[in-house]
Every structure is written in C-alpha cells, then in structure tokens.
PDB file of C-alpha atoms and ligand atoms in Angstrom:
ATOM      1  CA  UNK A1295     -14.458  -1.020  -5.299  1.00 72.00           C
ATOM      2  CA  UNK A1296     -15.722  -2.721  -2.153  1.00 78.00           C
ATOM      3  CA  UNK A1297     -12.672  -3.164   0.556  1.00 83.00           C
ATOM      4  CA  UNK A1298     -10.989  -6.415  -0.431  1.00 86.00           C
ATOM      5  CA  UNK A1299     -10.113  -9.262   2.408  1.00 91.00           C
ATOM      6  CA  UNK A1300      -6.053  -9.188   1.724  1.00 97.00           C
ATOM      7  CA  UNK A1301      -4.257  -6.228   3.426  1.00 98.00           C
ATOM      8  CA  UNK A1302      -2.379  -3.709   0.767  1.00 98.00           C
ATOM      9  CA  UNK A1303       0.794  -2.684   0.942  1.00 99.00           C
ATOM     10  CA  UNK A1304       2.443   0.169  -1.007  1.00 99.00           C
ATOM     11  CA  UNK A1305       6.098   0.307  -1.668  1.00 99.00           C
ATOM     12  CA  UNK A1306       7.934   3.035  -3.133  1.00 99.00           C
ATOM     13  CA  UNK A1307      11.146   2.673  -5.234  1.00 98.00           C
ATOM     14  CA  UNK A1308      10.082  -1.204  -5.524  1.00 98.00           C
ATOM     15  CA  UNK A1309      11.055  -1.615  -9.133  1.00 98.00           C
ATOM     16  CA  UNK A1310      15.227  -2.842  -7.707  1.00 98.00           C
ATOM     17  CA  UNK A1311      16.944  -3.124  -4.676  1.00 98.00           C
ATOM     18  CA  UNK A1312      15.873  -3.189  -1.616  1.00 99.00           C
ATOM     19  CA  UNK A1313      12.371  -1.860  -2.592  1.00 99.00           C
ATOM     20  CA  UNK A1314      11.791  -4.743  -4.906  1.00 98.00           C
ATOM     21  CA  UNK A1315      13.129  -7.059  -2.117  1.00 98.00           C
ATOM     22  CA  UNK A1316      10.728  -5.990   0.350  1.00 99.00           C
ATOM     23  CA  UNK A1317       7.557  -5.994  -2.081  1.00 99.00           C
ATOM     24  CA  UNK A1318       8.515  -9.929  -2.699  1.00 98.00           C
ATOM     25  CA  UNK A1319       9.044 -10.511   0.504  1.00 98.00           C
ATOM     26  CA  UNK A1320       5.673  -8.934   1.987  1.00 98.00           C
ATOM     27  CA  UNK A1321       3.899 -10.451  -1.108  1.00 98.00           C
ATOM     28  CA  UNK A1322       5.060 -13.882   0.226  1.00 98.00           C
ATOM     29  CA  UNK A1323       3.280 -12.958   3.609  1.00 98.00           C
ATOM     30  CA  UNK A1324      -0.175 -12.316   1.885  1.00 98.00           C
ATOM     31  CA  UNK A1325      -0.469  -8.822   1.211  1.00 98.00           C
ATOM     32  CA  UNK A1326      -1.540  -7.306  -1.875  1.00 98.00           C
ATOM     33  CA  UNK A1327       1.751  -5.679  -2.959  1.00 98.00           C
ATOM     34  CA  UNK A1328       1.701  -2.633  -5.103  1.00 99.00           C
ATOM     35  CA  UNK A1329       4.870  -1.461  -7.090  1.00 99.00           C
ATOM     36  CA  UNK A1330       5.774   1.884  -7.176  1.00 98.00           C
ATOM     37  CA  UNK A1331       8.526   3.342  -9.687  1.00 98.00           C
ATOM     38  CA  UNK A1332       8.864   6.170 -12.180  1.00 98.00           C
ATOM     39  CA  UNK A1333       9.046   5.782 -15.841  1.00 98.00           C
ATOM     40  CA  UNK A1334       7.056   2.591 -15.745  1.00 97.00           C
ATOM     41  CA  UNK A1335       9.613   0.585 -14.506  1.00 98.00           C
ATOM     42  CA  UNK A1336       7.617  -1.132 -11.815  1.00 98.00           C
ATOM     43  CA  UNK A1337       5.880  -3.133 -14.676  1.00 98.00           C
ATOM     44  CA  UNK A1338       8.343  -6.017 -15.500  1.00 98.00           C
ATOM     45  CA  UNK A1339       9.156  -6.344 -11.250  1.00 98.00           C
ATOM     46  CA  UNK A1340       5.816  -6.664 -10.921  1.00 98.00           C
ATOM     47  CA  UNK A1341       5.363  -9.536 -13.694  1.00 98.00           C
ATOM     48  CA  UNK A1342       8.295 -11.205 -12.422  1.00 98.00           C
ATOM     49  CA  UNK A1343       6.261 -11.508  -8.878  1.00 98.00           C
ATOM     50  CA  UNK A1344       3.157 -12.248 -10.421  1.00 98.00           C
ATOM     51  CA  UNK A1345       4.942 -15.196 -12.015  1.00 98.00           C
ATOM     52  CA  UNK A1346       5.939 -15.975  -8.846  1.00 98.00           C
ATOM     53  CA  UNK A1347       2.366 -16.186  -7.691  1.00 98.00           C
ATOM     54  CA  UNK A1348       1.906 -13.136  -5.814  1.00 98.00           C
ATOM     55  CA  UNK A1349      -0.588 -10.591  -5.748  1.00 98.00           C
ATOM     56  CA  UNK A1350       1.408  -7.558  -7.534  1.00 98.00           C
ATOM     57  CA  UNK A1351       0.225  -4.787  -9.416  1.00 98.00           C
ATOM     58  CA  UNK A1352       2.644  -1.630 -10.687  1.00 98.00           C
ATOM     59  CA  UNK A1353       1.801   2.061 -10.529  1.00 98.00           C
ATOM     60  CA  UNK A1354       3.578   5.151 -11.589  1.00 98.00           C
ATOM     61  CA  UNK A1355       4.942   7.011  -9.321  1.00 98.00           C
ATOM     62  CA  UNK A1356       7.816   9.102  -9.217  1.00 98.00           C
ATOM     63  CA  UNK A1357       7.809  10.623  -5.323  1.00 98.00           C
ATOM     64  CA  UNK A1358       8.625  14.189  -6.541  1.00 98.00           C
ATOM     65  CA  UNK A1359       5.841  13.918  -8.818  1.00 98.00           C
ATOM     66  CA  UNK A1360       2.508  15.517  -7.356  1.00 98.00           C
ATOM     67  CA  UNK A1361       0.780  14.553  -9.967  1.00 98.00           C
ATOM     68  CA  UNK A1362       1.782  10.848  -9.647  1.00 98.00           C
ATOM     69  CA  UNK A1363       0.908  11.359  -5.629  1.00 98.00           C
ATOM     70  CA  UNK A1364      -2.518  12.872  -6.076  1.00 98.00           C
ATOM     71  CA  UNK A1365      -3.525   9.876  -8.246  1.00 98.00           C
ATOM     72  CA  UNK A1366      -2.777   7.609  -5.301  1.00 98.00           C
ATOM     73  CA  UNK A1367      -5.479   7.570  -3.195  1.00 98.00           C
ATOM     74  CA  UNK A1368      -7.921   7.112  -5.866  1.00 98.00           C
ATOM     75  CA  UNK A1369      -6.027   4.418  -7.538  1.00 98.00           C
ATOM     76  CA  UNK A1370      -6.040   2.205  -4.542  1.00 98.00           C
ATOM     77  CA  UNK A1371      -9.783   2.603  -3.865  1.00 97.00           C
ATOM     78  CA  UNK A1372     -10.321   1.587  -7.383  1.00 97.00           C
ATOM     79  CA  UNK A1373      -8.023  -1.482  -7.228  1.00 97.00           C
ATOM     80  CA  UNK A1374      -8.127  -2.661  -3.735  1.00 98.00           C
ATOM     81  CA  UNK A1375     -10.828  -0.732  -1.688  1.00 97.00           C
ATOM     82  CA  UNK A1376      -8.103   0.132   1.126  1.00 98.00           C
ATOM     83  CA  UNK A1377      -4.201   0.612   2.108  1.00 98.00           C
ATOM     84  CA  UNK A1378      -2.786  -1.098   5.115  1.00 98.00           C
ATOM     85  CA  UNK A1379       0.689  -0.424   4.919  1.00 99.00           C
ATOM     86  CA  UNK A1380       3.230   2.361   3.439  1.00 99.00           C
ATOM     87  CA  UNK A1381       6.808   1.643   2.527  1.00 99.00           C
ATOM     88  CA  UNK A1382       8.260   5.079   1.755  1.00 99.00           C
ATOM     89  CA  UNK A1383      11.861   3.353   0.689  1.00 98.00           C
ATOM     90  CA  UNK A1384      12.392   5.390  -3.033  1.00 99.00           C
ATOM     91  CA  UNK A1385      15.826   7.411  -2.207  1.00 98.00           C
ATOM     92  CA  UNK A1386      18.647   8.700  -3.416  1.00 98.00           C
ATOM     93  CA  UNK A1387      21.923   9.397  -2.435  1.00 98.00           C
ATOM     94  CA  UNK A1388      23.593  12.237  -4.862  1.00 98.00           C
ATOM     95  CA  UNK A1389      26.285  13.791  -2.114  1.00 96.00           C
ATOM     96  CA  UNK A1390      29.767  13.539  -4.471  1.00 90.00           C
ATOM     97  CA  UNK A1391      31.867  14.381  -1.066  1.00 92.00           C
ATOM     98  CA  UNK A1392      31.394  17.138   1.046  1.00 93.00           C
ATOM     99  CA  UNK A1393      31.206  19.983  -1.276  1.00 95.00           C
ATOM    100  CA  UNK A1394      26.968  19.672  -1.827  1.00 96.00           C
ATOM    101  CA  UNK A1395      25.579  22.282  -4.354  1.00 97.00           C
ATOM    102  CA  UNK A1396      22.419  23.871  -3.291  1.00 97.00           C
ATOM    103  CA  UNK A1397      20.580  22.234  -6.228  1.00 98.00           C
ATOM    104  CA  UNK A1398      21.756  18.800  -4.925  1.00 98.00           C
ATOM    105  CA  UNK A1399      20.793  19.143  -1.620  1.00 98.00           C
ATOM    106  CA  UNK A1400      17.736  20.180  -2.969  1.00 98.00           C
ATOM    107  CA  UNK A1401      16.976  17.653  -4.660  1.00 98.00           C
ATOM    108  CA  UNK A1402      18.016  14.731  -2.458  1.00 98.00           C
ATOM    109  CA  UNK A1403      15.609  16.780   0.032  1.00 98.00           C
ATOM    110  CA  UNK A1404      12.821  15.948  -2.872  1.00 98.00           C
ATOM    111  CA  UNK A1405      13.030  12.514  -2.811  1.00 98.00           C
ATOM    112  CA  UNK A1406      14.012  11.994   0.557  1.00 98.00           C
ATOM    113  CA  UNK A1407      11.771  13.917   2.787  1.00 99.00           C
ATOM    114  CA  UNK A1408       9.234  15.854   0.681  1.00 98.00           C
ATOM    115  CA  UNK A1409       8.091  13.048  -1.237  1.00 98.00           C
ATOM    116  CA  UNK A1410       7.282  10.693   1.670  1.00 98.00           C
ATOM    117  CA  UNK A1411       5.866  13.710   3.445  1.00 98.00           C
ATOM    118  CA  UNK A1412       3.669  14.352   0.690  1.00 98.00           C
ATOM    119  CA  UNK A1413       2.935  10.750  -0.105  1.00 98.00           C
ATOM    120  CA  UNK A1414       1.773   9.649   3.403  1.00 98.00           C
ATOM    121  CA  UNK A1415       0.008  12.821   4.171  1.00 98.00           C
ATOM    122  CA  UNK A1416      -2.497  11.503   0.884  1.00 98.00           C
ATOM    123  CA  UNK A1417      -2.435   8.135   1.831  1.00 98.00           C
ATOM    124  CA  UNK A1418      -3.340   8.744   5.600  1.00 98.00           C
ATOM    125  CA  UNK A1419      -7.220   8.854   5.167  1.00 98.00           C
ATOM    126  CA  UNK A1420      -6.737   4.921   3.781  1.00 98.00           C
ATOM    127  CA  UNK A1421      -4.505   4.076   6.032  1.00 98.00           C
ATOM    128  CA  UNK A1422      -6.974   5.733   9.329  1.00 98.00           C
ATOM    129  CA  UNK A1423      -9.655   3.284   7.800  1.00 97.00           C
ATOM    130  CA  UNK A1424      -7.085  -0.025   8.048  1.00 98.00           C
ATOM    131  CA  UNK A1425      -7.387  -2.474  11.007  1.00 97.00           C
ATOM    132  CA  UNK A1426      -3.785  -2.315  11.240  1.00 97.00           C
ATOM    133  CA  UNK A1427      -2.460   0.513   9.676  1.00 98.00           C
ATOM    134  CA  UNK A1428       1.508   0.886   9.215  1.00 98.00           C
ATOM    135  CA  UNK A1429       3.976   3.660   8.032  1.00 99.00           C
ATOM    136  CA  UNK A1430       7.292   2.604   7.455  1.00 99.00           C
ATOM    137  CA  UNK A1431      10.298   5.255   6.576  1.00 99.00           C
ATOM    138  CA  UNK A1432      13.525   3.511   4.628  1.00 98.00           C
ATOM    139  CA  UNK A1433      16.257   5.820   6.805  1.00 98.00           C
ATOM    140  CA  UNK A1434      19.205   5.241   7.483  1.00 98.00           C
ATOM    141  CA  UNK A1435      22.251   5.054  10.306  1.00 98.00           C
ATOM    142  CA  UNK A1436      23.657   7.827   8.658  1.00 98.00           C
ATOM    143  CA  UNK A1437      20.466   9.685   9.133  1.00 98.00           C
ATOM    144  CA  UNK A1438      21.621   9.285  13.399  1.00 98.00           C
ATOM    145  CA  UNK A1439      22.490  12.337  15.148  1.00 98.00           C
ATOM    146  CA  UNK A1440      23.842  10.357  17.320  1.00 98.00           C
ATOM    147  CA  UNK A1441      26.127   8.013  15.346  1.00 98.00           C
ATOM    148  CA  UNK A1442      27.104  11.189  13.187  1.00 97.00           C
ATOM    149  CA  UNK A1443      27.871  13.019  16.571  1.00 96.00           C
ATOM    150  CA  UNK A1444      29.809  10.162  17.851  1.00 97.00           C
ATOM    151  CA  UNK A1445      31.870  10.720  14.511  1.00 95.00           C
ATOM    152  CA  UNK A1446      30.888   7.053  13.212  1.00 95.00           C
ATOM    153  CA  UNK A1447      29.664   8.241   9.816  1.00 92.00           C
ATOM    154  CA  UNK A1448      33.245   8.432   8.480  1.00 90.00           C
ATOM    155  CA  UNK A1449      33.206   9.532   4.828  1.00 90.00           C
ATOM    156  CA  UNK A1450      29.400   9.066   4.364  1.00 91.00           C
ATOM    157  CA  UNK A1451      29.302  11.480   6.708  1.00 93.00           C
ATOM    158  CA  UNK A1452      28.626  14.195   3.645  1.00 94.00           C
ATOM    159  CA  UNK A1453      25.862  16.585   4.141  1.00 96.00           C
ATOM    160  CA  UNK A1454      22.820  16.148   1.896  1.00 98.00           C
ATOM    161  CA  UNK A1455      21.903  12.071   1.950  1.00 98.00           C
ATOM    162  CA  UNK A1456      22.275  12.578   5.749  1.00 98.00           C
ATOM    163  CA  UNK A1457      20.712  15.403   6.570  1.00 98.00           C
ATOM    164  CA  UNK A1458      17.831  14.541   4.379  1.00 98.00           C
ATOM    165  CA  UNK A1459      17.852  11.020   6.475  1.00 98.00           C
ATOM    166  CA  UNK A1460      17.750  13.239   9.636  1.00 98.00           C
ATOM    167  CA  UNK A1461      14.776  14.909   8.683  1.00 98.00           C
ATOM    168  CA  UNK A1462      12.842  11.841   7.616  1.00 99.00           C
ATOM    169  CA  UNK A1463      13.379  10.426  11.005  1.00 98.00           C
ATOM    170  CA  UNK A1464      11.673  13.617  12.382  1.00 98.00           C
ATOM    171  CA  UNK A1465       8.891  13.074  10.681  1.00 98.00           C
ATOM    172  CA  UNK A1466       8.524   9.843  11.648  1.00 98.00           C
ATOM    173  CA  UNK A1467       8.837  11.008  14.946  1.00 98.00           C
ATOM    174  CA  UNK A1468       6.674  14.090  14.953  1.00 98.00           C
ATOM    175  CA  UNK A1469       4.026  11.441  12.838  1.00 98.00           C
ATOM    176  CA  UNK A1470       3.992   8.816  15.084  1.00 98.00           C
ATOM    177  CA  UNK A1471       3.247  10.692  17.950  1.00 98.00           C
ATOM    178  CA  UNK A1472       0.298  12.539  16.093  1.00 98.00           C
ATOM    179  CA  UNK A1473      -1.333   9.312  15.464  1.00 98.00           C
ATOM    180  CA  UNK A1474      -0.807   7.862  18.885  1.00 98.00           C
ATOM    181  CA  UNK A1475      -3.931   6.998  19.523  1.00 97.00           C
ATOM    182  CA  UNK A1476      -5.152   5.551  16.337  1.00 98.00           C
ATOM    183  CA  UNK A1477      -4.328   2.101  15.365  1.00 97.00           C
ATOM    184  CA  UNK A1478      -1.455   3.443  12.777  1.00 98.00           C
ATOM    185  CA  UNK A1479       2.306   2.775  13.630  1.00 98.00           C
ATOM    186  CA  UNK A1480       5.252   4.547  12.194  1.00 99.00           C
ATOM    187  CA  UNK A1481       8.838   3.754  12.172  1.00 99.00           C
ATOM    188  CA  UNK A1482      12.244   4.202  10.462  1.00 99.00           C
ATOM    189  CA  UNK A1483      14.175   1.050   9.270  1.00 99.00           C
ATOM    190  CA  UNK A1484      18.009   1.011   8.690  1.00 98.00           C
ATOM    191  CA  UNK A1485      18.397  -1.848   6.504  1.00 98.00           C
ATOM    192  CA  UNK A1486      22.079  -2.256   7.043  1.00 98.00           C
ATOM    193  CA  UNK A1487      24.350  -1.724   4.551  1.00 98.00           C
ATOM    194  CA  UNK A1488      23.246  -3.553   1.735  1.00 98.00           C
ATOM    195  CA  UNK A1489      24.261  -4.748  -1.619  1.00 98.00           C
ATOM    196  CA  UNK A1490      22.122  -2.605  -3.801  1.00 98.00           C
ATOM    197  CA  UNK A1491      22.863   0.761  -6.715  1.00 98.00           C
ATOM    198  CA  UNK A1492      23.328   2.525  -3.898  1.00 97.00           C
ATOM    199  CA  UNK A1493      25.060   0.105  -1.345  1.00 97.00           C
ATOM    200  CA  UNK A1494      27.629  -1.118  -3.921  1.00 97.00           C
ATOM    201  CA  UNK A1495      29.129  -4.416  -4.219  1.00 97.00           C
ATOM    202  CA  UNK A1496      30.980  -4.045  -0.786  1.00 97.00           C
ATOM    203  CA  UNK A1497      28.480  -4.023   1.413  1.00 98.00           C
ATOM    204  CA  UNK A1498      28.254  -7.260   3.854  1.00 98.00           C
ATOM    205  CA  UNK A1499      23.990  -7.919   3.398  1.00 98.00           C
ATOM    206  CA  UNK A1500      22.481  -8.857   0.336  1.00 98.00           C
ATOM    207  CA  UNK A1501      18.723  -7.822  -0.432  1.00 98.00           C
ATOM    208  CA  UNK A1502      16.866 -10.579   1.374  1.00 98.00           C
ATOM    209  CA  UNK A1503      18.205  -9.770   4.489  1.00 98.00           C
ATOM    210  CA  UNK A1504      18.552  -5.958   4.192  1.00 98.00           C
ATOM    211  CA  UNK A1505      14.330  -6.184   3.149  1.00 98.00           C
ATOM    212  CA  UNK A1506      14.103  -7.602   6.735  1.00 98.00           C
ATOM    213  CA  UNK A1507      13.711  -4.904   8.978  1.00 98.00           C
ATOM    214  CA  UNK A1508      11.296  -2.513   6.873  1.00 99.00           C
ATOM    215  CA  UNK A1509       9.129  -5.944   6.391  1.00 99.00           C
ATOM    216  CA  UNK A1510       9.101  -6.385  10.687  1.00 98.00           C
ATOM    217  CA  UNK A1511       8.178  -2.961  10.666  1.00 98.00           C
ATOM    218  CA  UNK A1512       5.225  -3.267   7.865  1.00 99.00           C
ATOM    219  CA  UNK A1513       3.613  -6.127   9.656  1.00 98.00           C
ATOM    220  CA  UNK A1514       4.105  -5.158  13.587  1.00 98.00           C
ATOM    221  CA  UNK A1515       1.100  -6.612  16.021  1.00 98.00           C
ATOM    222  CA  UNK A1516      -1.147  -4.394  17.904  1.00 97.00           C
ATOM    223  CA  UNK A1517       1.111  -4.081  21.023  1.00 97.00           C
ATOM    224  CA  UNK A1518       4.156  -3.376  18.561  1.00 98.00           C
ATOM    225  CA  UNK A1519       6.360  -0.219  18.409  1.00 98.00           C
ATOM    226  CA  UNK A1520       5.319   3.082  17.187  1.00 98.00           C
ATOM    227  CA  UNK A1521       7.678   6.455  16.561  1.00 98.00           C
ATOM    228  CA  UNK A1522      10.738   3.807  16.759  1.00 98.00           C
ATOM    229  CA  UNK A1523      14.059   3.743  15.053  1.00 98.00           C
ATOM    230  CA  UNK A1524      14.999   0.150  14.246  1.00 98.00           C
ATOM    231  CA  UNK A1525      17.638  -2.114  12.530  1.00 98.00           C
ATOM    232  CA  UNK A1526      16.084  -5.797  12.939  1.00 97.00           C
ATOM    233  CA  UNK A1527      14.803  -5.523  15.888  1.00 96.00           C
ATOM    234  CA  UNK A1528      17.032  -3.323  17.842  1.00 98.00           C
ATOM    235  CA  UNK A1529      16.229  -0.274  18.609  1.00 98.00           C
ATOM    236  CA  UNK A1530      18.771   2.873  17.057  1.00 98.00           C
ATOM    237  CA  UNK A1531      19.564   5.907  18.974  1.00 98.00           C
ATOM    238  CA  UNK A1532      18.507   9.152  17.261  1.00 98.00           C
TER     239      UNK A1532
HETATM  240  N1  NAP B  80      21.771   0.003   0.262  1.00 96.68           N
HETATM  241  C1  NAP B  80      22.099   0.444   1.457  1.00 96.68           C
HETATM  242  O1  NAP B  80      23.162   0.068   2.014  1.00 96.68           O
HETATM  243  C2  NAP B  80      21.193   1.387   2.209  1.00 96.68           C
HETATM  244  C3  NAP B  80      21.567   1.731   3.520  1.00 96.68           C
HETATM  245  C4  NAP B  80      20.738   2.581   4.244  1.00 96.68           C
HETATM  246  C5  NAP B  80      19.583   3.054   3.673  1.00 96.68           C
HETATM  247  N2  NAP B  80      19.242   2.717   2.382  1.00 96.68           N
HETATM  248  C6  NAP B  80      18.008   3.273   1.840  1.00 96.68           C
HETATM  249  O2  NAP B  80      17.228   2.239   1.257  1.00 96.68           O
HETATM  250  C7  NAP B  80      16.399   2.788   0.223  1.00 96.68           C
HETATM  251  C8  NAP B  80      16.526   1.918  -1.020  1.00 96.68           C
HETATM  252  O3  NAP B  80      17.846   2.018  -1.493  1.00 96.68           O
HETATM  253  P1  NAP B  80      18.581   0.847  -2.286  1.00 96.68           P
HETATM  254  O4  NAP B  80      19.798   0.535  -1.532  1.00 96.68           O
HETATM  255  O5  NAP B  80      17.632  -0.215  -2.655  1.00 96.68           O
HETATM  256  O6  NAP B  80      19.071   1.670  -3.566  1.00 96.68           O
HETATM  257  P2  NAP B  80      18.732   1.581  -5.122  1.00 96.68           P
HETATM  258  O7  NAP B  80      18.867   0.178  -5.607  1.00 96.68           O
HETATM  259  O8  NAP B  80      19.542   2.660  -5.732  1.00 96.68           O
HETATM  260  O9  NAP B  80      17.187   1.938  -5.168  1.00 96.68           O
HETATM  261  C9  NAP B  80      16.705   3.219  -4.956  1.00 96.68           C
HETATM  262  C10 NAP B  80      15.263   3.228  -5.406  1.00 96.68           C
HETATM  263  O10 NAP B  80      14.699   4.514  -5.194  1.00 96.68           O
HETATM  264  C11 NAP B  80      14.079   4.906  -6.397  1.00 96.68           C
HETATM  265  N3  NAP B  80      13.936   6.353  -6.548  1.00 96.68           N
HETATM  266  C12 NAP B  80      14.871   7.320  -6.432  1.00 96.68           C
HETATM  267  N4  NAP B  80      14.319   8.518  -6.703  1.00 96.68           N
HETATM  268  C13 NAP B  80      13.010   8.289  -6.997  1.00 96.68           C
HETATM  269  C14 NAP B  80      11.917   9.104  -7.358  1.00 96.68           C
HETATM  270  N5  NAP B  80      12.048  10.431  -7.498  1.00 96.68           N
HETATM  271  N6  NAP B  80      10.719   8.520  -7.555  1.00 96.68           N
HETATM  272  C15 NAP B  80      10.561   7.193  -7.438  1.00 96.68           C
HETATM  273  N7  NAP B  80      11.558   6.355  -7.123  1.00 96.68           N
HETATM  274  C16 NAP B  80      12.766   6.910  -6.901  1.00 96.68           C
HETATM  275  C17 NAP B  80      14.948   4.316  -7.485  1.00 96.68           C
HETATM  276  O11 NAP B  80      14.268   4.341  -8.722  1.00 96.68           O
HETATM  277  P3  NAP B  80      15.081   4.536 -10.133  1.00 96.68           P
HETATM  278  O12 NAP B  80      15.526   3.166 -10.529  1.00 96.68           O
HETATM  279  O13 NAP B  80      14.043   5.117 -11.021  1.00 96.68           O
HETATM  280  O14 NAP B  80      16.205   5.492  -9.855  1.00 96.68           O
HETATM  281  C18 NAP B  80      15.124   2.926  -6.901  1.00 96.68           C
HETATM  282  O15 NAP B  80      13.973   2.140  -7.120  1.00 96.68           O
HETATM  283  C19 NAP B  80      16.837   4.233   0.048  1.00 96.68           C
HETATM  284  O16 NAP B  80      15.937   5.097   0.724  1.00 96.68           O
HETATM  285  C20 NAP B  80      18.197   4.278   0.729  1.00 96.68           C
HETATM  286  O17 NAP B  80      18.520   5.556   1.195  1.00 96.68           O
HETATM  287  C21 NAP B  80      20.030   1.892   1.646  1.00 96.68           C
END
C-alpha cells in the first residue's frame, strides 16, 4: 500500500493493562494504533477503541513467536505503508521468590529481552523510513543497577524479572547509540508501579497515568532524548 498520512504505532502486549492503556491513549493523539496480543486477544481491545473512534486494528503476535514477528513487517506495509513508533511493553514477571528455575529465567528472558530484540531488529527498516521514528522499551525500576545496588528493590528484588529488565535497558542503550545519527530515538519507560495483572491492586497509579511515560516517549520532538531511561519525565539512573 502507498505510505498513509497518519503516523503508526505498534504496541505489544496491548490487549490489557498498561499496553491497552497506552494504545488508547496514543490513538487519542492521532496515530494509527495497532494491537498486538497472542491468541487473538487483541481483537475485542481493538473494537472497543474503534468504538471509541480511533484508528485500531489487532494483529497476532505473541513476542516469542518468530513466526508471528516475521509476519510483521509485511503486515504493516500492507495495512499502513509505514511504522513510526514501537512500543515493546508485552512482559512478564514469573520470579516466585528468589529460588528461579533455569526454565523460568529462561523464559522471562523470552519475552522480556529476546522478543523485543527480535521484534525491533524486523521492524527497523520501517521505522529508518519514518520522519520521526521512535523505539520505546516498557522496563522497569527494578531493571536499575543502581536502585538494585542501592538495595531499594526489596523483595522484588528476585532474579529473573530483573535481570531480564537489566538487559532490556542495555539494549536500549547499545540501540540508541547505533542509531545516533538517524532520526530514530530509543528509550526505556518505568511506568511506576501500576495497577495492572502484574502490578496488583496495591499499587498507587492506575493505567492512565502509568501509560504516561511510554506515550512521552512514543511521541518525543526532534530535539528530544535518545538512549534515555525515564519515569515521566525524569530521567532514572542505570
Ligand atoms: N504494572 C506495573 O507496576 C509495572 C511496573 C514496571 C514495569 N511494568 C512493565 O509494564 C509492561 C506491561 O505490564 P502490565 O503491568 O500492563 O501487566 P499485565 O496486565 O500483566 O500485561 C502484560 C502484557 O504482556 C503480554 N504478554 C506477556 N507475554 C507475552 C507474549 N509472549 N507475547 C505477547 N504478549 C505477551 C500479556 O499478554 P497475555 O494477556 O496474553 O498474557 C499482557 O498483554 C510489562 O513489560 C511490565 O514488566 C509494569
């Protein structure tokens, strides 16, 4: 398809949460939002913002699924004729305490690093053609060396969700740095601790505001931030 006028934005995990959150809320800024989620669960989200009267559209895509990834680039040509921004926010945390098997570290390492890896690595010839393209990488504070170090990670301090969180923000490092001199920006958010699956019902921020800081990210002016580390906008020590 020819490129299309309205920027594109890709978000992974968007069928709950905070993924959903930040498809609606980038979708209410204009953009083309595209739904990723496994097992067709991105279809109802994506009706409900449709009846909202955004621009929505699902996709399959589990992020340990290379099948699923290797079908993205052509998808969004077909659909959209270009990709402006990537929200690589589909994770999971499976640590039960300290004691991590193998297997679980494994496979938090699956979801967490290797799919976004593999998923912007496909996407990136899209996202070199984009005016304005943008990377953003759902971390977290636990994924801080330095807050970890400092011993502020208390008992989420556990080894595979972190670790995994650690690595992503490498990449986003070793990324951003790589593409310094295009016009593509990459970051990691910490959305807070937010009421979510995974955040639980104690957590201080609901959705809308925990969306906020991957959706500053996503949308970030020329003279914006690259190979950053944010929560709103302050900036997170590594
Ligand atoms: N909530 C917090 O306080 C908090 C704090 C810091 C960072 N984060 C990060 O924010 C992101 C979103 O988390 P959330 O709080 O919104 O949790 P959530 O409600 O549990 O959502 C997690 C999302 O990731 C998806 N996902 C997991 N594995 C996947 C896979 N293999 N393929 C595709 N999608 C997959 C889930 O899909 P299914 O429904 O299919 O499982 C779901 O859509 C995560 O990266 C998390 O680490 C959250």
């Amino acid at each position: 398809m020819e490129k299309q006028a309205k920027k594109v934005a890709l978000i992974t995990g968007a069928n709950k949460g905070l993924g959903l959150e930040i498809a609606r809320q980038l979708g209410q800024q204009g953009l083309a939002v595209v739904l990723g989620a496994r097992q067709g669960k991105a279809e109802a989200p994506a009706a409900e913002l449709r009846a909202q009267g955004l621009d929505a559209r699902a996709v399959e895509l589990d992020v340990t699924n290379a099948a699923d990834i290797a079908a993205l680039p052509q998808f969004l040509q077909d659909n959209y004729g270009r990709l402006d921004v990537v929200v690589n926010n589909a994770g999971v945390q499976l640590d039960e305490g300290f004691d991590v098997s193998p297997d679980t570290l494994r496979r938090t390492y699956e979801a967490n690093v290797i799919g976004p890896y593999a998923i912007t690595q496909a996407l990136l010839p899209l996202l070199r053609q984009a005016p304005a393209g943008r990377i953003v990488n759902q971390s977290s504070i636990l994924g801080s060396l330095a807050t970890i170090s400092a011993g502020e990670g208390g008992s989420w301090a556990t080894p595979g969700y972190t670790s995994s969180k650690a690595a992503l923000n490498m990449l986003t490092v070793v990324l951003a740095q790589h593409l310094a001199a295009t016009n593509i920006k990459v970051n990691a958010a910490h959305p807070g601790w937010v009421k979510t699956d995974m955040g639980g019902e104690n957590a201080p921020l609901d959705v809308r505001e925990g969306a906020q800081t991957a959706v500053r990210l996503a949308l970030l002016p020329a003279d914006g931030p690259t190979g950053g580390y944010f929560h709103g906008t302050e900036t997170l020590a590594w």
